[in-house]
Every structure is written in structure tokens, then in C-alpha cells.
Short mmCIF file of N, CA and C in Angstrom, two decimals:
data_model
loop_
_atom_site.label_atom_id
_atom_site.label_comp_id
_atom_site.label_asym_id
_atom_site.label_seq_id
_atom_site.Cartn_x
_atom_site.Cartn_y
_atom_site.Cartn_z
N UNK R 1 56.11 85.55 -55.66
CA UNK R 1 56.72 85.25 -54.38
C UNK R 1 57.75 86.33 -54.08
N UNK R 2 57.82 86.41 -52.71
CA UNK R 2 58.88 87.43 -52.56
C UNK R 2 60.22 87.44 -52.76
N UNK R 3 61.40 88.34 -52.21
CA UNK R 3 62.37 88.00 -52.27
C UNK R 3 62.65 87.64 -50.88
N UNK R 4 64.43 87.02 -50.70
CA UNK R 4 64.56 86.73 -49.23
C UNK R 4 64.76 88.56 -48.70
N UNK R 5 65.13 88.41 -46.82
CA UNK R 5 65.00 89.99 -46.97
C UNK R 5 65.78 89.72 -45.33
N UNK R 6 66.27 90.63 -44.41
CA UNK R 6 66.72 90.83 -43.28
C UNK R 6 65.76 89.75 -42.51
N UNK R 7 64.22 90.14 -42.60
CA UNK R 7 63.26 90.27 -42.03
C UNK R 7 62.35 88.43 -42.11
N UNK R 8 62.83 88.36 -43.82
CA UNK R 8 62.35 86.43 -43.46
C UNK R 8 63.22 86.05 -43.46
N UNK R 9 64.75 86.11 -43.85
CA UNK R 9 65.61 84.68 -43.83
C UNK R 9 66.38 85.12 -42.02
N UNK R 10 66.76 86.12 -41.35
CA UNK R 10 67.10 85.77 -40.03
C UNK R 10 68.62 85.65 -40.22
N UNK R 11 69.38 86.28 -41.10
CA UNK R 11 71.33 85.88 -40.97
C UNK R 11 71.49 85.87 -39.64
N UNK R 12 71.54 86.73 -39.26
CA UNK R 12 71.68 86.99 -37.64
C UNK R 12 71.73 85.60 -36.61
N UNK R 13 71.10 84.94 -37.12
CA UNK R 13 70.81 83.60 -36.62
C UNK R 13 71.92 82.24 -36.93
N UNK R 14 72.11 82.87 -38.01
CA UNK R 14 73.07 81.62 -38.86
C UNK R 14 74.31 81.90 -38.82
N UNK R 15 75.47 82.74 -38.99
CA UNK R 15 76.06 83.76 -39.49
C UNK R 15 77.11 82.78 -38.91
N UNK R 16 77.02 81.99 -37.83
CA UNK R 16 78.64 80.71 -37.53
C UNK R 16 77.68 79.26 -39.00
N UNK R 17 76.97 79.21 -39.39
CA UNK R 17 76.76 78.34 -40.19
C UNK R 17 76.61 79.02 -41.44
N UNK R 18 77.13 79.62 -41.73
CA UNK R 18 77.42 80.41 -43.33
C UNK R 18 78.53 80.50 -43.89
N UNK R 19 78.16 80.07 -45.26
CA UNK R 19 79.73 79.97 -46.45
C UNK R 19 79.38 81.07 -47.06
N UNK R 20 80.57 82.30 -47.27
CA UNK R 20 80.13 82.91 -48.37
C UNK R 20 80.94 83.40 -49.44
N UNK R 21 80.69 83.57 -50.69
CA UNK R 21 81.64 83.91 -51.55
C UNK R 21 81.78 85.54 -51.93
N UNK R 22 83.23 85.46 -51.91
CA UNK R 22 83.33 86.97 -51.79
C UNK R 22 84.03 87.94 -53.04
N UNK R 23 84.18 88.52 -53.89
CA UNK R 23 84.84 88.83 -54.70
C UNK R 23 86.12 89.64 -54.29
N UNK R 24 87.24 89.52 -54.82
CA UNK R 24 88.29 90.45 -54.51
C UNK R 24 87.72 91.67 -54.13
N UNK R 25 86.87 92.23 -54.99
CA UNK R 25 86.63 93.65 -54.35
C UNK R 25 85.57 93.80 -53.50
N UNK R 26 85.36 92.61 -52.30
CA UNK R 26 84.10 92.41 -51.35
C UNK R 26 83.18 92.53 -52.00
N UNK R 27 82.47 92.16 -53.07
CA UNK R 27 81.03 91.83 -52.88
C UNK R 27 80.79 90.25 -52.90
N UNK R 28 79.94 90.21 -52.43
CA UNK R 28 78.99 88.81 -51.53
C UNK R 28 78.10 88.79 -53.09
N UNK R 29 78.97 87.35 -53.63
CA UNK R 29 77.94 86.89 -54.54
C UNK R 29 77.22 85.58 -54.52
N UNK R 30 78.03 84.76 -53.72
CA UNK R 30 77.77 83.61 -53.18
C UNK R 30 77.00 83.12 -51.71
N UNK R 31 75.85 82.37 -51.34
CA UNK R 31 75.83 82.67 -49.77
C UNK R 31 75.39 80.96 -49.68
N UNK R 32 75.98 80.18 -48.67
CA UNK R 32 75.08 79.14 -48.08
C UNK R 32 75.05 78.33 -46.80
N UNK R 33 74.00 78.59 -46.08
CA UNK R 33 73.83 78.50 -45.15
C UNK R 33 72.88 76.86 -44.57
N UNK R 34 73.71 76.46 -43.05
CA UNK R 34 73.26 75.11 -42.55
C UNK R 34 73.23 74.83 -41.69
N UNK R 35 72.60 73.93 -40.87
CA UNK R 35 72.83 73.67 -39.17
C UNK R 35 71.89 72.43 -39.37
N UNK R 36 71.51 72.19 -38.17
CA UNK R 36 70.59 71.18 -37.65
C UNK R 36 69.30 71.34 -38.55
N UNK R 37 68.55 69.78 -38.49
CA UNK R 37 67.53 69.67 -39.24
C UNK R 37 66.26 70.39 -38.45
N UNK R 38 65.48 71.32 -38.82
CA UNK R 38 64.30 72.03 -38.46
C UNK R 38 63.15 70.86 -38.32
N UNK R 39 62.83 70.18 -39.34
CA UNK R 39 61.34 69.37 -39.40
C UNK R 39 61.68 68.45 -38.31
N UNK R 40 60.69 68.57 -37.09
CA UNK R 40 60.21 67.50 -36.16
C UNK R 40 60.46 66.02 -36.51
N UNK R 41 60.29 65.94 -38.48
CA UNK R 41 60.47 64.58 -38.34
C UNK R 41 61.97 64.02 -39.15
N UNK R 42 62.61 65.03 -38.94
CA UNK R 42 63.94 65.17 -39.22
C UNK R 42 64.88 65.45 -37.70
N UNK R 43 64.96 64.98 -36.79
CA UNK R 43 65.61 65.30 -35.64
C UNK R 43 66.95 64.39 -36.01
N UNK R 44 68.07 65.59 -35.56
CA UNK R 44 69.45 64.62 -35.69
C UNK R 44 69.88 64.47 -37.28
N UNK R 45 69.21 65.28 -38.29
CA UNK R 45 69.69 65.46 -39.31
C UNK R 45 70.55 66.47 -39.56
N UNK R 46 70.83 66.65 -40.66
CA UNK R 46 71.41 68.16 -41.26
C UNK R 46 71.12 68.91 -42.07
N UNK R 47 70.36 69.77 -42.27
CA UNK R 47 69.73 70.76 -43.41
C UNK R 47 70.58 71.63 -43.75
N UNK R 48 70.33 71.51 -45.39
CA UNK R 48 70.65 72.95 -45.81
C UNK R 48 69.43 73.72 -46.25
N UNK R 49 69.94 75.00 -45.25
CA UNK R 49 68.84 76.04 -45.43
C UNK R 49 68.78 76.70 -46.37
N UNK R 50 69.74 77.18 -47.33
CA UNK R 50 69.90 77.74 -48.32
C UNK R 50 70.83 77.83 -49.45
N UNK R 51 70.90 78.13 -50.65
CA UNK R 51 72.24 78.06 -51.37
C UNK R 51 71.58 79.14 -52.48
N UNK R 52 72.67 80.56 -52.55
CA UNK R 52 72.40 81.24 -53.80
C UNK R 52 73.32 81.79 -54.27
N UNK R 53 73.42 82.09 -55.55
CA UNK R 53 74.52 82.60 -55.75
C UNK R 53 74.34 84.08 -56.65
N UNK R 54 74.70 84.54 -56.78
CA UNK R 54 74.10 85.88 -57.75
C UNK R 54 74.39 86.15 -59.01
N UNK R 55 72.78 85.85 -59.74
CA UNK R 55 73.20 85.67 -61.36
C UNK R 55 74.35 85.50 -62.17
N UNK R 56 74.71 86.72 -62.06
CA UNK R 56 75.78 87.18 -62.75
C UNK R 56 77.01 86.58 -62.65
N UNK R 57 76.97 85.83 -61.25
CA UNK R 57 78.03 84.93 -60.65
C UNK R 57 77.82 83.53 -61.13
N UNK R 58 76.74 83.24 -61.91
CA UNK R 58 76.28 81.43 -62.11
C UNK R 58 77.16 81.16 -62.90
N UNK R 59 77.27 79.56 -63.40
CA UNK R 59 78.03 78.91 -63.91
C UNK R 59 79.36 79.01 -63.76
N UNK R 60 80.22 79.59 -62.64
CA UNK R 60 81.67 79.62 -62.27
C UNK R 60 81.94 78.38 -61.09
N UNK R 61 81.08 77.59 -60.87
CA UNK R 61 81.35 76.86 -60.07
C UNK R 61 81.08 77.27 -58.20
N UNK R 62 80.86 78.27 -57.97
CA UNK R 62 80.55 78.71 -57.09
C UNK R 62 79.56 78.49 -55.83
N UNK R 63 78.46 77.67 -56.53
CA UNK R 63 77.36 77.20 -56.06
C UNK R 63 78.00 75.75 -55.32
N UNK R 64 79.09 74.76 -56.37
CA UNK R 64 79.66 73.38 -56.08
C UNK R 64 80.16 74.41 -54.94
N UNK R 65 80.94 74.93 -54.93
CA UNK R 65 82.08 74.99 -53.90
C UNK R 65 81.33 75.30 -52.49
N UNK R 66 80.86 76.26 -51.96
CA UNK R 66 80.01 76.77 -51.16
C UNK R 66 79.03 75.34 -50.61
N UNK R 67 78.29 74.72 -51.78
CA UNK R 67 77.72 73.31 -51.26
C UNK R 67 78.92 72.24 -50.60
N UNK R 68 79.50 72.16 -51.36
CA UNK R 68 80.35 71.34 -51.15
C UNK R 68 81.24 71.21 -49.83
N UNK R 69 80.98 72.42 -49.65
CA UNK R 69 82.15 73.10 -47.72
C UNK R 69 80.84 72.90 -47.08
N UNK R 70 79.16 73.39 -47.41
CA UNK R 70 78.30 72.73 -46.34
C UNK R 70 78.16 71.46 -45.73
N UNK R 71 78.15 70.56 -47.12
CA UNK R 71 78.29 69.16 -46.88
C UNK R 71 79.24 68.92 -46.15
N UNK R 72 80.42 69.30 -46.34
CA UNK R 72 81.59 68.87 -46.14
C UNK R 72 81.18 68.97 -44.28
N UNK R 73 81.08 70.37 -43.77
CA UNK R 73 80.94 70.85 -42.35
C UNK R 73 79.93 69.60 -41.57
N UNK R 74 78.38 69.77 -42.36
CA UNK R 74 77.42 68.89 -42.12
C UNK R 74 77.94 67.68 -41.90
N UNK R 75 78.48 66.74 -42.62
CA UNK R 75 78.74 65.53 -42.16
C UNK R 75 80.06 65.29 -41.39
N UNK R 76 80.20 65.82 -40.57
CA UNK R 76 81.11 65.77 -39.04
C UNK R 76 80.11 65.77 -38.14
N UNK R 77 78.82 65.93 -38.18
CA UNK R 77 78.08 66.09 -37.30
C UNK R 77 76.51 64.99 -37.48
N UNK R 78 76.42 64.70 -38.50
CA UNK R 78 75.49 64.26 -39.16
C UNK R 78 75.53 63.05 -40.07
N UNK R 79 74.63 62.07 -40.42
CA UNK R 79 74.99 60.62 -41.49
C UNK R 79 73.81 61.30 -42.63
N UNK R 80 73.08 61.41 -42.04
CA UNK R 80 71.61 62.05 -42.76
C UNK R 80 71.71 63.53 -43.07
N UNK R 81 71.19 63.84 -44.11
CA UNK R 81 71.44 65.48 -44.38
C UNK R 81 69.61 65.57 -45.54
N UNK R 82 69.47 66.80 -45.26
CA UNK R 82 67.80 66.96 -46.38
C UNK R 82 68.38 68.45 -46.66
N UNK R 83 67.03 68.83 -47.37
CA UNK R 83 67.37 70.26 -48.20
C UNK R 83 65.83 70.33 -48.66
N UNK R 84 65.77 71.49 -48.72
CA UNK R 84 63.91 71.36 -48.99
C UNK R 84 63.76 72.35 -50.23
N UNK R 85 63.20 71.95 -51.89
CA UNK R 85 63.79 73.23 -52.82
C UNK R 85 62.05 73.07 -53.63
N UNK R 86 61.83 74.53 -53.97
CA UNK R 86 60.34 75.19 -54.88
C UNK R 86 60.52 73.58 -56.11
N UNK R 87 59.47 72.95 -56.29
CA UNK R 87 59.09 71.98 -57.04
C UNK R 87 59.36 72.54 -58.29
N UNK R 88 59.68 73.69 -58.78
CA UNK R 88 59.73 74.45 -60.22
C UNK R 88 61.10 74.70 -60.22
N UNK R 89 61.59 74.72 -59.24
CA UNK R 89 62.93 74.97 -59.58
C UNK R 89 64.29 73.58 -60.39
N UNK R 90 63.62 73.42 -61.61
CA UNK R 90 64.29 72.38 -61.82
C UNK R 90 65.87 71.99 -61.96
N UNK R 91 66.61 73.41 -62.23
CA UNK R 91 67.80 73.82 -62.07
C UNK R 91 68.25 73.15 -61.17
N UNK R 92 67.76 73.75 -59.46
CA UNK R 92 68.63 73.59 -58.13
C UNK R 92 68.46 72.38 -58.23
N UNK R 93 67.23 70.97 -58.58
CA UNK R 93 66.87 69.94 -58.37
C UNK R 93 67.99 69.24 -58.91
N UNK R 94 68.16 69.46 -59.85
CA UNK R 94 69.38 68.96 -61.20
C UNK R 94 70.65 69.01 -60.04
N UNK R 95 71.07 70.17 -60.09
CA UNK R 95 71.94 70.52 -59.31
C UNK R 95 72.28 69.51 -57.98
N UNK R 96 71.28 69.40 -56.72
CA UNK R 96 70.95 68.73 -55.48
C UNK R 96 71.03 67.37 -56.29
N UNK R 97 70.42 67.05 -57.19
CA UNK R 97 70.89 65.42 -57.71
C UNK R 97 72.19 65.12 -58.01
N UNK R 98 72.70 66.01 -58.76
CA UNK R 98 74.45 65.56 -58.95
C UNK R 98 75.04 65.27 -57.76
N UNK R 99 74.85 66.19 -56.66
CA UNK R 99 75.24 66.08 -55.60
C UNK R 99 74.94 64.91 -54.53
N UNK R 100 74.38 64.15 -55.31
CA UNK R 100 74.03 62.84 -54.34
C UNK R 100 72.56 62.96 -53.50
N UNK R 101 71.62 64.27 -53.73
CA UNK R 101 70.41 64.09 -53.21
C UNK R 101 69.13 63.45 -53.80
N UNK R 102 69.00 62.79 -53.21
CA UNK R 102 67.18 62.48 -54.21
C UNK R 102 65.92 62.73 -53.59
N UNK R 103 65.02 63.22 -54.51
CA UNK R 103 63.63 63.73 -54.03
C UNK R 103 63.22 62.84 -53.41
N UNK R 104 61.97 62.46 -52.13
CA UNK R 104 61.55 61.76 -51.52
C UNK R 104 60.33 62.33 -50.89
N UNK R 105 59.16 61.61 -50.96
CA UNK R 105 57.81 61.62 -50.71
C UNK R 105 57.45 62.68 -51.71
N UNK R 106 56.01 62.82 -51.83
CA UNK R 106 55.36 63.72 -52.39
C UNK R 106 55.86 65.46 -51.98
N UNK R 107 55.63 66.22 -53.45
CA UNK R 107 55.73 67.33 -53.21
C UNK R 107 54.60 68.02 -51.79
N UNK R 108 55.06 69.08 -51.22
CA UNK R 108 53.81 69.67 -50.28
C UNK R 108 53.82 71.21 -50.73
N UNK R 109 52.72 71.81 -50.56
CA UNK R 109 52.23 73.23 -50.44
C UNK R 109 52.00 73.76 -49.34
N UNK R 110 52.49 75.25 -48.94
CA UNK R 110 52.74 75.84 -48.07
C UNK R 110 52.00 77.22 -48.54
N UNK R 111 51.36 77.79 -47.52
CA UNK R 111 50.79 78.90 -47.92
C UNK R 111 51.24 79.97 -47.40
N UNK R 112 52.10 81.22 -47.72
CA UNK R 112 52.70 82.24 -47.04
C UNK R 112 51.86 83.31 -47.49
N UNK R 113 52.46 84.34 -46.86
CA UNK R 113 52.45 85.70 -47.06
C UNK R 113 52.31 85.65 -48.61
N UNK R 114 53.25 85.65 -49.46
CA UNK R 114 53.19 85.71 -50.70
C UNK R 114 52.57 85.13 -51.56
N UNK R 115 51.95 84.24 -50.73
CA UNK R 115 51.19 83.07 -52.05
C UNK R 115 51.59 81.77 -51.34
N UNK R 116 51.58 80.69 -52.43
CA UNK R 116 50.98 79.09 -51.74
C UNK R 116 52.52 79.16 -52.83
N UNK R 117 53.54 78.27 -52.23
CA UNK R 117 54.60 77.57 -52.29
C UNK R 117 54.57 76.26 -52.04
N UNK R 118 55.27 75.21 -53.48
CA UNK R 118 55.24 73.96 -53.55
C UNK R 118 57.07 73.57 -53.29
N UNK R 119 56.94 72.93 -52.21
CA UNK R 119 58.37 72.30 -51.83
C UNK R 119 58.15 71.04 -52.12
N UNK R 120 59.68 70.37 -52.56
CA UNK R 120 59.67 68.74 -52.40
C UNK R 120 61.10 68.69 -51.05
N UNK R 121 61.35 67.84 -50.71
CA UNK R 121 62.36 67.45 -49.51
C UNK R 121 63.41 66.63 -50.03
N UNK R 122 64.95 67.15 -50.18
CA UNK R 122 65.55 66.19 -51.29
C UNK R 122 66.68 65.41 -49.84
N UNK R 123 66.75 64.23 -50.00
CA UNK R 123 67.72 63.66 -48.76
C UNK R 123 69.06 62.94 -49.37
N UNK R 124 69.95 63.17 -48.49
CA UNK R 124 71.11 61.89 -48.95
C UNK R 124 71.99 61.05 -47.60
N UNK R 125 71.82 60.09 -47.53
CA UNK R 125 72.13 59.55 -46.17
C UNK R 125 73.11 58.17 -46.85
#
């Protein structure tokens, strides 16, 4: 699968719905981004579109904090919130569960450019 890139994730688009973490000496190791729910059968929700942080940056807490200011933003606007994460990624899943999300309905497959991608849809309302 690919990486994200200018060209599929769209900042440009998001850039008033973005947390990001920054190091004293400006680099961007942290990024996470949110707005309104995308899926048709999610209208009037709140998604998070993304959360990463950069290796080298994991386990400092960085990922909580950044989630934690999405949520935080998201529910002023929202009761319902989803997040949609790769079925293999058992880490972020772990992660999205502490946080009060739980998986719901069956995993789905998506077929891109790069290959066939398995999402599950994690919600907390």
C-alpha cells in the first residue's frame, strides 16, 4: 500500500481541522486531522480522518494528546463521532479502544490504486 502524499490525503482541505505536533526545532512529528462525518450513512457525525505520529516520535504520548484535542473540538459539534482504521492495524485499534471507541459491523474491503484495503468503522456516541 502506498504512502499518504500531497496528492491522496488533500491538507489543503483540512488545514482549519488539523492538530499538529511540532518540535522546538519545527519539525511536524505529530498530525491529526477531523471535521464532519464523510459516509452518507454517517450524516451529522464526526470523523476522524486521520492520526499519525512519526516513529521516532511514538510512545511520548503524542498520539493521546493530538486525539484527545480532536475529540475534544469534535464534540462541541457532534454526540456521535466514527474513525475508520486498516483491520491489521491492531495497535491504532488498541489505541481507538482505550479511547472509548468500539469496532462495529463487519470489517469491509476497498479496492484502490494500491491494492484491496480492509477497514473496520470504530464509533463512540
Amino acid at each position: 500500500m502506498g504512502q499518504l502524499s500531497v496528492t491522496s490525503w488533500h491538507p489543503q482541505q483540512r488545514w482549519q481541522r488539523t492538530f499538529l505536533a511540532i518540535t522546538a526545532g519545527g519539525q511536524i512529528v505529530g498530525v491529526c486531522s477531523y471535521g464532519p462525518g464523510r459516509q452518507p450513512e454517517r450524516q451529522g457525525w464526526g470523523e476522524i480522518y486521520s492520526l499519525y505520529v512519526d516513529p521516532d516520535f511514538e510512545g511520548q504520548g503524542i498520539g493521546g494528546q493530538l486525539f484527545t484535542a480532536a475529540i475534544k473540538q469534535l464534540q462541541s459539534d457532534y454526540t456521535k463521532l466514527y474513525l475508520i482504521v486498516l483491520t491489521n492495524n491492531q495497535t491504532a485499534r488498541t489505541f481507538y479502544a482505550h479511547h472509548g471507541f468500539h469496532a462495529v459491523g463487519a470489517a469491509e474491503d476497498t479496492d484502490t490504486p494500491f491494492g484491496t484495503i480492509h477497514e473496520i468503522t470504530y464509533t463512540k456516541e
